[in-house]
mmCIF file of C-alpha atoms in Angstrom:
data_model
loop_
_atom_site.group_PDB
_atom_site.id
_atom_site.type_symbol
_atom_site.label_atom_id
_atom_site.label_comp_id
_atom_site.label_asym_id
_atom_site.label_seq_id
_atom_site.Cartn_x
_atom_site.Cartn_y
_atom_site.Cartn_z
ATOM 1 C CA MET A 1 10.971 72.864 13.892
ATOM 2 C CA ASP A 2 10.394 73.245 10.166
ATOM 3 C CA LEU A 3 12.377 70.827 7.968
ATOM 4 C CA ARG A 4 13.356 71.556 4.379
ATOM 5 C CA ILE A 5 15.354 69.664 1.760
ATOM 6 C CA PHE A 6 18.480 71.358 0.416
ATOM 7 C CA THR A 7 20.319 69.899 -2.591
ATOM 8 C CA GLU A 8 23.711 70.526 -4.219
ATOM 9 C CA PRO A 9 23.150 69.554 -7.867
ATOM 10 C CA GLN A 10 26.576 70.743 -9.049
ATOM 11 C CA GLN A 11 27.944 67.637 -7.336
ATOM 12 C CA GLY A 12 26.142 65.507 -9.915
ATOM 13 C CA ALA A 13 22.410 65.512 -10.636
ATOM 14 C CA SER A 14 20.191 65.811 -13.671
ATOM 15 C CA TYR A 15 16.895 67.684 -13.711
ATOM 16 C CA ASP A 16 15.052 64.345 -13.594
ATOM 17 C CA THR A 17 16.926 63.423 -10.404
ATOM 18 C CA LEU A 18 16.001 66.733 -8.799
ATOM 19 C CA LEU A 19 12.388 66.268 -9.853
ATOM 20 C CA ARG A 20 12.255 62.847 -8.167
ATOM 21 C CA VAL A 21 13.650 64.315 -4.951
ATOM 22 C CA ALA A 22 11.267 67.290 -4.999
ATOM 23 C CA ARG A 23 8.235 65.116 -5.689
ATOM 24 C CA THR A 24 9.242 62.620 -3.001
ATOM 25 C CA ALA A 25 9.719 65.432 -0.470
ATOM 26 C CA GLU A 26 6.297 66.804 -1.400
ATOM 27 C CA GLU A 27 4.572 63.428 -1.205
ATOM 28 C CA LEU A 28 6.066 62.600 2.191
ATOM 29 C CA GLY A 29 4.482 65.716 3.647
ATOM 30 C CA ALA A 30 7.206 66.234 6.260
ATOM 31 C CA PHE A 31 9.193 68.880 4.397
ATOM 32 C CA SER A 32 7.921 72.382 3.723
ATOM 33 C CA ALA A 33 10.280 73.213 0.867
ATOM 34 C CA PHE A 34 12.768 72.022 -1.730
ATOM 35 C CA PHE A 35 15.813 74.256 -2.088
ATOM 36 C CA ARG A 36 18.893 74.006 -4.237
ATOM 37 C CA SER A 37 22.295 75.657 -4.444
ATOM 38 C CA ASP A 38 23.298 77.968 -7.283
ATOM 39 C CA HIS A 39 26.638 76.656 -8.547
ATOM 40 C CA TYR A 40 28.062 75.794 -11.945
ATOM 41 C CA LEU A 41 31.093 73.749 -10.890
ATOM 42 C CA LYS A 42 31.570 70.703 -8.696
ATOM 43 C CA MET A 43 33.512 70.804 -5.460
ATOM 44 C CA GLY A 44 35.794 68.095 -4.122
ATOM 45 C CA GLY A 45 36.512 64.657 -5.502
ATOM 46 C CA VAL A 46 33.279 63.947 -7.371
ATOM 47 C CA SER A 47 32.783 63.768 -11.130
ATOM 48 C CA GLY A 48 29.957 66.296 -11.197
ATOM 49 C CA LEU A 49 28.356 64.361 -14.062
ATOM 50 C CA PRO A 50 26.179 64.978 -15.966
ATOM 51 C CA GLY A 51 27.145 68.588 -15.308
ATOM 52 C CA PRO A 52 25.523 71.635 -13.754
ATOM 53 C CA THR A 53 21.902 72.658 -13.974
ATOM 54 C CA ASP A 54 20.829 76.278 -13.711
ATOM 55 C CA ALA A 55 19.024 77.072 -10.465
ATOM 56 C CA TRP A 56 16.192 79.176 -11.851
ATOM 57 C CA ILE A 57 15.611 77.022 -14.925
ATOM 58 C CA THR A 58 15.366 74.044 -12.574
ATOM 59 C CA LEU A 59 12.931 75.832 -10.279
ATOM 60 C CA ALA A 60 10.816 76.919 -13.252
ATOM 61 C CA GLY A 61 10.444 73.277 -14.250
ATOM 62 C CA LEU A 62 9.683 72.176 -10.697
ATOM 63 C CA ALA A 63 7.135 74.973 -10.377
ATOM 64 C CA ARG A 64 5.053 73.252 -13.051
ATOM 65 C CA GLU A 65 5.672 69.678 -11.884
ATOM 66 C CA THR A 66 4.948 70.072 -8.167
ATOM 67 C CA SER A 67 1.914 71.576 -6.502
ATOM 68 C CA THR A 68 2.402 72.338 -2.795
ATOM 69 C CA ILE A 69 6.053 72.313 -1.771
ATOM 70 C CA ARG A 70 7.799 75.672 -1.608
ATOM 71 C CA LEU A 71 10.826 76.292 -3.844
ATOM 72 C CA GLY A 72 13.959 78.368 -3.417
ATOM 73 C CA THR A 73 17.702 78.883 -3.468
ATOM 74 C CA LEU A 74 20.491 78.846 -0.902
ATOM 75 C CA MET A 75 21.833 81.096 -2.276
ATOM 76 C CA THR A 76 21.427 82.605 -5.730
ATOM 77 C CA ALA A 77 24.803 84.106 -6.649
ATOM 78 C CA ALA A 78 24.603 87.854 -7.248
ATOM 79 C CA THR A 79 27.597 87.562 -9.595
ATOM 80 C CA PHE A 80 25.681 85.330 -12.035
ATOM 81 C CA ARG A 81 22.849 87.662 -13.024
ATOM 82 C CA LEU A 82 21.953 91.311 -13.518
ATOM 83 C CA PRO A 83 19.459 92.400 -10.859
ATOM 84 C CA GLY A 84 16.731 93.550 -13.247
ATOM 85 C CA VAL A 85 16.851 90.276 -15.144
ATOM 86 C CA LEU A 86 16.915 88.336 -11.880
ATOM 87 C CA ALA A 87 13.821 90.148 -10.618
ATOM 88 C CA ILE A 88 11.987 89.141 -13.806
ATOM 89 C CA GLN A 89 13.138 85.508 -13.553
ATOM 90 C CA VAL A 90 12.134 85.058 -9.925
ATOM 91 C CA ALA A 91 8.780 86.810 -10.368
ATOM 92 C CA GLN A 92 8.015 84.607 -13.362
ATOM 93 C CA VAL A 93 8.877 81.388 -11.521
ATOM 94 C CA ASP A 94 6.764 82.563 -8.592
ATOM 95 C CA ALA A 95 3.815 83.020 -10.954
ATOM 96 C CA MET A 96 4.485 79.631 -12.555
ATOM 97 C CA SER A 97 4.385 77.995 -9.118
ATOM 98 C CA GLY A 98 1.254 79.755 -7.948
ATOM 99 C CA GLY A 99 3.195 81.747 -5.365
ATOM 100 C CA ARG A 100 5.551 79.166 -3.818
ATOM 101 C CA VAL A 101 8.967 80.791 -4.364
ATOM 102 C CA GLU A 102 11.433 81.983 -1.719
ATOM 103 C CA PHE A 103 14.462 84.005 -2.740
ATOM 104 C CA GLY A 104 17.886 83.551 -1.182
ATOM 105 C CA LEU A 105 20.564 85.891 -2.516
ATOM 106 C CA GLY A 106 24.264 85.801 -1.675
ATOM 107 C CA ALA A 107 27.373 87.611 -2.849
ATOM 108 C CA GLY A 108 28.934 84.664 -4.730
ATOM 109 C CA TRP A 109 32.241 83.249 -3.558
ATOM 110 C CA TYR A 110 33.499 80.382 -5.739
ATOM 111 C CA GLU A 111 35.973 82.053 -8.064
ATOM 112 C CA GLN A 112 36.872 78.869 -9.948
ATOM 113 C CA GLU A 113 33.345 78.388 -11.309
ATOM 114 C CA HIS A 114 33.370 81.939 -12.611
ATOM 115 C CA THR A 115 36.637 81.304 -14.428
ATOM 116 C CA ALA A 116 35.372 78.000 -15.817
ATOM 117 C CA TYR A 117 32.307 79.586 -17.443
ATOM 118 C CA GLY A 118 33.575 83.075 -18.298
ATOM 119 C CA ILE A 119 31.632 84.898 -15.582
ATOM 120 C CA PRO A 120 33.252 88.086 -14.213
ATOM 121 C CA PHE A 121 34.324 87.735 -10.585
ATOM 122 C CA PRO A 122 34.455 91.254 -9.145
ATOM 123 C CA LYS A 123 36.641 92.132 -6.197
ATOM 124 C CA GLU A 124 33.905 94.148 -4.478
ATOM 125 C CA LYS A 125 31.054 91.681 -4.093
ATOM 126 C CA PHE A 126 29.262 92.771 -0.941
ATOM 127 C CA GLY A 127 28.409 96.204 -2.282
ATOM 128 C CA ARG A 128 26.986 94.611 -5.409
ATOM 129 C CA LEU A 129 24.913 92.241 -3.285
ATOM 130 C CA GLU A 130 23.480 95.157 -1.332
ATOM 131 C CA GLU A 131 22.528 97.001 -4.514
ATOM 132 C CA GLN A 132 21.021 93.863 -6.027
ATOM 133 C CA LEU A 133 18.796 93.337 -2.986
ATOM 134 C CA GLU A 134 17.696 96.963 -3.122
ATOM 135 C CA ILE A 135 16.923 96.727 -6.842
ATOM 136 C CA VAL A 136 15.142 93.366 -6.860
ATOM 137 C CA THR A 137 12.943 94.170 -3.874
ATOM 138 C CA GLY A 138 12.405 97.705 -5.157
ATOM 139 C CA LEU A 139 11.178 96.440 -8.513
ATOM 140 C CA TRP A 140 8.759 94.012 -6.865
ATOM 141 C CA ASN A 141 7.457 96.698 -4.495
ATOM 142 C CA THR A 142 6.884 99.361 -7.143
ATOM 143 C CA GLY A 143 3.182 100.060 -7.480
ATOM 144 C CA PRO A 144 1.142 99.390 -10.642
ATOM 145 C CA GLY A 145 1.608 102.141 -13.203
ATOM 146 C CA GLU A 146 4.659 103.511 -11.396
ATOM 147 C CA THR A 147 8.295 103.282 -12.510
ATOM 148 C CA PHE A 148 11.469 102.395 -10.636
ATOM 149 C CA ASP A 149 14.750 104.290 -10.798
ATOM 150 C CA PHE A 150 18.043 103.453 -9.152
ATOM 151 C CA ALA A 151 21.461 105.076 -9.333
ATOM 152 C CA GLY A 152 24.098 103.121 -7.457
ATOM 153 C CA THR A 153 27.797 102.476 -7.673
ATOM 154 C CA TYR A 154 27.394 99.284 -9.711
ATOM 155 C CA TYR A 155 23.916 99.396 -11.274
ATOM 156 C CA ARG A 156 21.633 102.035 -12.777
ATOM 157 C CA LEU A 157 17.978 101.635 -13.738
ATOM 158 C CA SER A 158 15.914 104.373 -15.339
ATOM 159 C CA GLU A 159 12.120 104.445 -15.713
ATOM 160 C CA SER A 160 11.758 100.694 -15.316
ATOM 161 C CA PRO A 161 8.119 99.545 -15.542
ATOM 162 C CA ALA A 162 9.032 97.117 -12.743
ATOM 163 C CA LEU A 163 7.207 94.208 -14.355
ATOM 164 C CA PRO A 164 6.243 91.424 -14.037
ATOM 165 C CA LYS A 165 4.998 91.238 -10.483
ATOM 166 C CA PRO A 166 5.292 88.043 -8.420
ATOM 167 C CA ALA A 167 2.181 86.047 -7.585
ATOM 168 C CA GLN A 168 2.856 86.550 -3.877
ATOM 169 C CA ALA A 169 2.290 89.945 -2.344
ATOM 170 C CA LYS A 170 5.786 89.530 -0.909
ATOM 171 C CA ILE A 171 8.319 86.907 -1.885
ATOM 172 C CA PRO A 172 10.241 85.880 1.255
ATOM 173 C CA VAL A 173 13.848 87.075 1.023
ATOM 174 C CA LEU A 174 16.663 85.084 2.635
ATOM 175 C CA VAL A 175 19.999 86.587 3.632
ATOM 176 C CA GLY A 176 22.712 84.569 5.323
ATOM 177 C CA GLY A 177 26.323 84.309 6.357
ATOM 178 C CA THR A 178 28.739 84.627 9.231
ATOM 179 C CA GLY A 179 30.000 88.185 8.766
ATOM 180 C CA PRO A 180 29.793 89.951 12.141
ATOM 181 C CA THR A 181 28.733 93.444 11.048
ATOM 182 C CA ARG A 182 27.723 94.013 7.425
ATOM 183 C CA THR A 183 25.758 90.765 7.106
ATOM 184 C CA PRO A 184 23.473 91.422 10.109
ATOM 185 C CA ALA A 185 22.894 94.971 8.859
ATOM 186 C CA LEU A 186 21.948 93.657 5.418
ATOM 187 C CA ALA A 187 19.560 91.140 6.965
ATOM 188 C CA ALA A 188 17.992 93.888 9.027
ATOM 189 C CA ARG A 189 17.231 95.892 5.887
ATOM 190 C CA PHE A 190 16.024 93.206 3.523
ATOM 191 C CA ALA A 191 15.521 89.765 5.045
ATOM 192 C CA ASP A 192 12.437 87.827 6.004
ATOM 193 C CA GLU A 193 14.709 84.952 7.001
ATOM 194 C CA PHE A 194 18.301 84.743 8.185
ATOM 195 C CA ASN A 195 20.201 81.554 7.408
ATOM 196 C CA LEU A 196 23.474 80.187 8.752
ATOM 197 C CA PRO A 197 25.223 77.479 6.710
ATOM 198 C CA PHE A 198 27.193 74.718 8.404
ATOM 199 C CA VAL A 199 28.080 76.262 11.772
ATOM 200 C CA SER A 200 27.967 75.005 15.354
ATOM 201 C CA GLU A 201 25.272 75.721 17.907
ATOM 202 C CA GLN A 202 27.651 78.110 19.672
ATOM 203 C CA ASP A 203 28.386 80.087 16.509
ATOM 204 C CA THR A 204 24.679 80.027 15.663
ATOM 205 C CA ALA A 205 23.765 81.579 18.999
ATOM 206 C CA ALA A 206 26.339 84.343 18.577
ATOM 207 C CA GLN A 207 25.356 85.262 15.019
ATOM 208 C CA PHE A 208 21.626 85.094 15.665
ATOM 209 C CA GLY A 209 22.238 87.486 18.544
ATOM 210 C CA ARG A 210 24.034 89.942 16.263
ATOM 211 C CA VAL A 211 21.245 89.752 13.700
ATOM 212 C CA ARG A 212 18.499 90.237 16.260
ATOM 213 C CA GLU A 213 20.316 93.292 17.615
ATOM 214 C CA ALA A 214 20.739 94.734 14.106
ATOM 215 C CA VAL A 215 17.084 94.122 13.262
ATOM 216 C CA GLU A 216 15.910 95.948 16.372
ATOM 217 C CA LYS A 217 18.355 98.783 15.707
ATOM 218 C CA ALA A 218 16.785 99.141 12.260
ATOM 219 C CA GLY A 219 13.374 99.627 13.839
ATOM 220 C CA ARG A 220 11.985 96.161 13.223
ATOM 221 C CA LYS A 221 11.026 93.453 15.684
ATOM 222 C CA ALA A 222 13.694 90.761 15.973
ATOM 223 C CA ASP A 223 11.001 88.075 15.830
ATOM 224 C CA ASP A 224 9.820 89.364 12.442
ATOM 225 C CA LEU A 225 12.572 87.209 10.892
ATOM 226 C CA VAL A 226 12.748 83.430 10.674
ATOM 227 C CA TYR A 227 16.125 82.130 11.899
ATOM 228 C CA SER A 228 17.441 78.994 10.213
ATOM 229 C CA ASN A 229 20.417 76.680 9.767
ATOM 230 C CA ALA A 230 21.652 74.557 6.877
ATOM 231 C CA LEU A 231 23.346 71.310 7.927
ATOM 232 C CA VAL A 232 24.414 68.148 6.142
ATOM 233 C CA VAL A 233 22.228 65.184 7.065
ATOM 234 C CA CYS A 234 23.135 61.497 7.321
ATOM 235 C CA VAL A 235 20.620 59.359 9.210
ATOM 236 C CA GLY A 236 20.484 55.585 9.626
ATOM 237 C CA ARG A 237 18.322 53.157 11.538
ATOM 238 C CA ASP A 238 21.500 51.837 13.150
ATOM 239 C CA ASP A 239 25.245 52.529 13.129
ATOM 240 C CA ALA A 240 25.816 50.324 10.098
ATOM 241 C CA GLU A 241 23.310 52.254 8.009
ATOM 242 C CA VAL A 242 24.788 55.565 9.128
ATOM 243 C CA ALA A 243 28.245 54.329 8.082
ATOM 244 C CA ARG A 244 26.925 53.163 4.702
ATOM 245 C CA ARG A 245 25.316 56.508 3.979
ATOM 246 C CA ALA A 246 28.418 58.396 5.098
ATOM 247 C CA ALA A 247 30.590 56.275 2.804
ATOM 248 C CA ALA A 248 28.223 56.918 -0.100
ATOM 249 C CA ILE A 249 28.899 60.654 0.149
ATOM 250 C CA GLY A 250 32.595 60.279 0.935
ATOM 251 C CA ARG A 251 32.375 61.616 4.479
ATOM 252 C CA ASP A 252 33.559 60.421 7.880
ATOM 253 C CA VAL A 253 30.891 59.511 10.414
ATOM 254 C CA ASP A 254 32.610 61.236 13.329
ATOM 255 C CA GLU A 255 33.066 64.417 11.286
ATOM 256 C CA LEU A 256 29.406 64.344 10.242
ATOM 257 C CA LYS A 257 28.285 63.891 13.832
ATOM 258 C CA ALA A 258 30.456 66.802 14.942
ATOM 259 C CA ASP A 259 29.607 69.230 12.144
ATOM 260 C CA GLY A 260 26.216 68.085 10.866
ATOM 261 C CA LEU A 261 23.156 66.022 11.675
ATOM 262 C CA ALA A 262 24.287 62.408 11.667
ATOM 263 C CA GLY A 263 23.410 59.263 13.536
ATOM 264 C CA THR A 264 20.258 57.410 14.439
ATOM 265 C CA PRO A 265 16.941 59.280 14.369
ATOM 266 C CA ASP A 266 17.041 59.833 18.131
ATOM 267 C CA GLU A 267 20.590 61.213 17.940
ATOM 268 C CA VAL A 268 19.622 63.622 15.189
ATOM 269 C CA VAL A 269 16.473 64.745 17.012
ATOM 270 C CA GLU A 270 18.588 65.492 20.080
ATOM 271 C CA LYS A 271 21.016 67.607 18.054
ATOM 272 C CA ILE A 272 18.226 69.478 16.287
ATOM 273 C CA GLY A 273 16.909 70.276 19.753
ATOM 274 C CA ARG A 274 20.217 71.917 20.601
ATOM 275 C CA TYR A 275 19.882 74.200 17.581
ATOM 276 C CA ALA A 276 16.297 74.970 18.530
ATOM 277 C CA ALA A 277 17.490 75.957 21.998
ATOM 278 C CA VAL A 278 19.670 78.722 20.542
ATOM 279 C CA GLY A 279 16.883 80.092 18.360
ATOM 280 C CA SER A 280 16.830 78.059 15.164
ATOM 281 C CA GLN A 281 13.306 77.653 13.806
ATOM 282 C CA ARG A 282 14.029 75.922 10.516
ATOM 283 C CA ILE A 283 16.615 73.394 9.315
ATOM 284 C CA TYR A 284 17.675 72.956 5.706
ATOM 285 C CA LEU A 285 18.801 69.344 5.462
ATOM 286 C CA GLN A 286 21.662 69.157 2.971
ATOM 287 C CA VAL A 287 21.025 65.850 1.189
ATOM 288 C CA LEU A 288 24.095 64.814 -0.789
ATOM 289 C CA ASP A 289 23.054 61.394 -2.113
ATOM 290 C CA LEU A 290 20.097 62.313 -4.302
ATOM 291 C CA GLU A 291 19.474 58.731 -5.414
ATOM 292 C CA ASP A 292 18.753 57.566 -1.854
ATOM 293 C CA LEU A 293 15.067 58.389 -1.528
ATOM 294 C CA ASP A 294 14.751 55.966 1.403
ATOM 295 C CA HIS A 295 16.841 58.465 3.360
ATOM 296 C CA LEU A 296 14.084 61.056 2.972
ATOM 297 C CA GLU A 297 11.434 58.527 3.998
ATOM 298 C CA LEU A 298 13.396 57.669 7.152
ATOM 299 C CA ILE A 299 13.680 61.338 8.127
ATOM 300 C CA ALA A 300 9.991 61.887 7.425
ATOM 301 C CA SER A 301 8.831 58.867 9.419
ATOM 302 C CA ARG A 302 11.295 58.803 12.329
ATOM 303 C CA ILE A 303 12.511 62.384 12.854
ATOM 304 C CA ALA A 304 9.817 64.818 11.735
ATOM 305 C CA PRO A 305 7.107 63.388 14.056
ATOM 306 C CA GLN A 306 9.349 63.954 17.085
ATOM 307 C CA LEU A 307 9.858 67.637 16.299
ATOM 308 C CA GLY A 308 6.236 68.728 16.620
#
């Protein structure tokens, strides 16, 4: 099982805080990647101070201040950026990192953050997401000296030089979500990885099954994709430490144990095993207290070695 760190900076984190977390995750050697959300407004009863940080500006900085850990988004909001500009941004950050970027793209869902920062929130989002994936991947895949054209419902590109190119021959593309039909079909067309955020093992098994079926229907091998989950994490050496960490993020221990990865290291390893049994190959650990670096050390020393 591959473990990755997933952060939610809109809840309250500066760039320096994110840098400390990314460097700690890299130094511990137990986590293959540092990912962050792409939001501009807090959620729930937190202050959100000092305010939001932009996902791709953050990753550009981390690209220069880390050396081995992979970097990405769960998920970049398609509503925030034009696809041509986004393709340039991601390719540039990939080059800045020496080829360590992974690209998660989602439709965008949080209407309030769009209103707060004057970002249009279109009614038809899924169709825009599909066109964005086609454009971004099409630009990256256009050969040297060739141009890229696209005429869709929402976007049009004419004689684009399709530059710059990423450092990687192929940036891994992540698609995710619980939609029963359109989402699996989209993953089958574009994804190298399919991610499910915050769902049970039972729901994971059902959706992975739909995606695998769609991938094979599209003429690909189902095992060509990586299948992953994102789950909140709250680990303690004993019940008291679990309770302290849960209180620090304003969550109930029983709720965290039911819906996330919470408890002692052995309890969390057992639950990760249940996700592995239904096909999950990678877990994005949603770390909500970004000042608690000891939490990462505990996961690295007591959980990662048991997962092989």
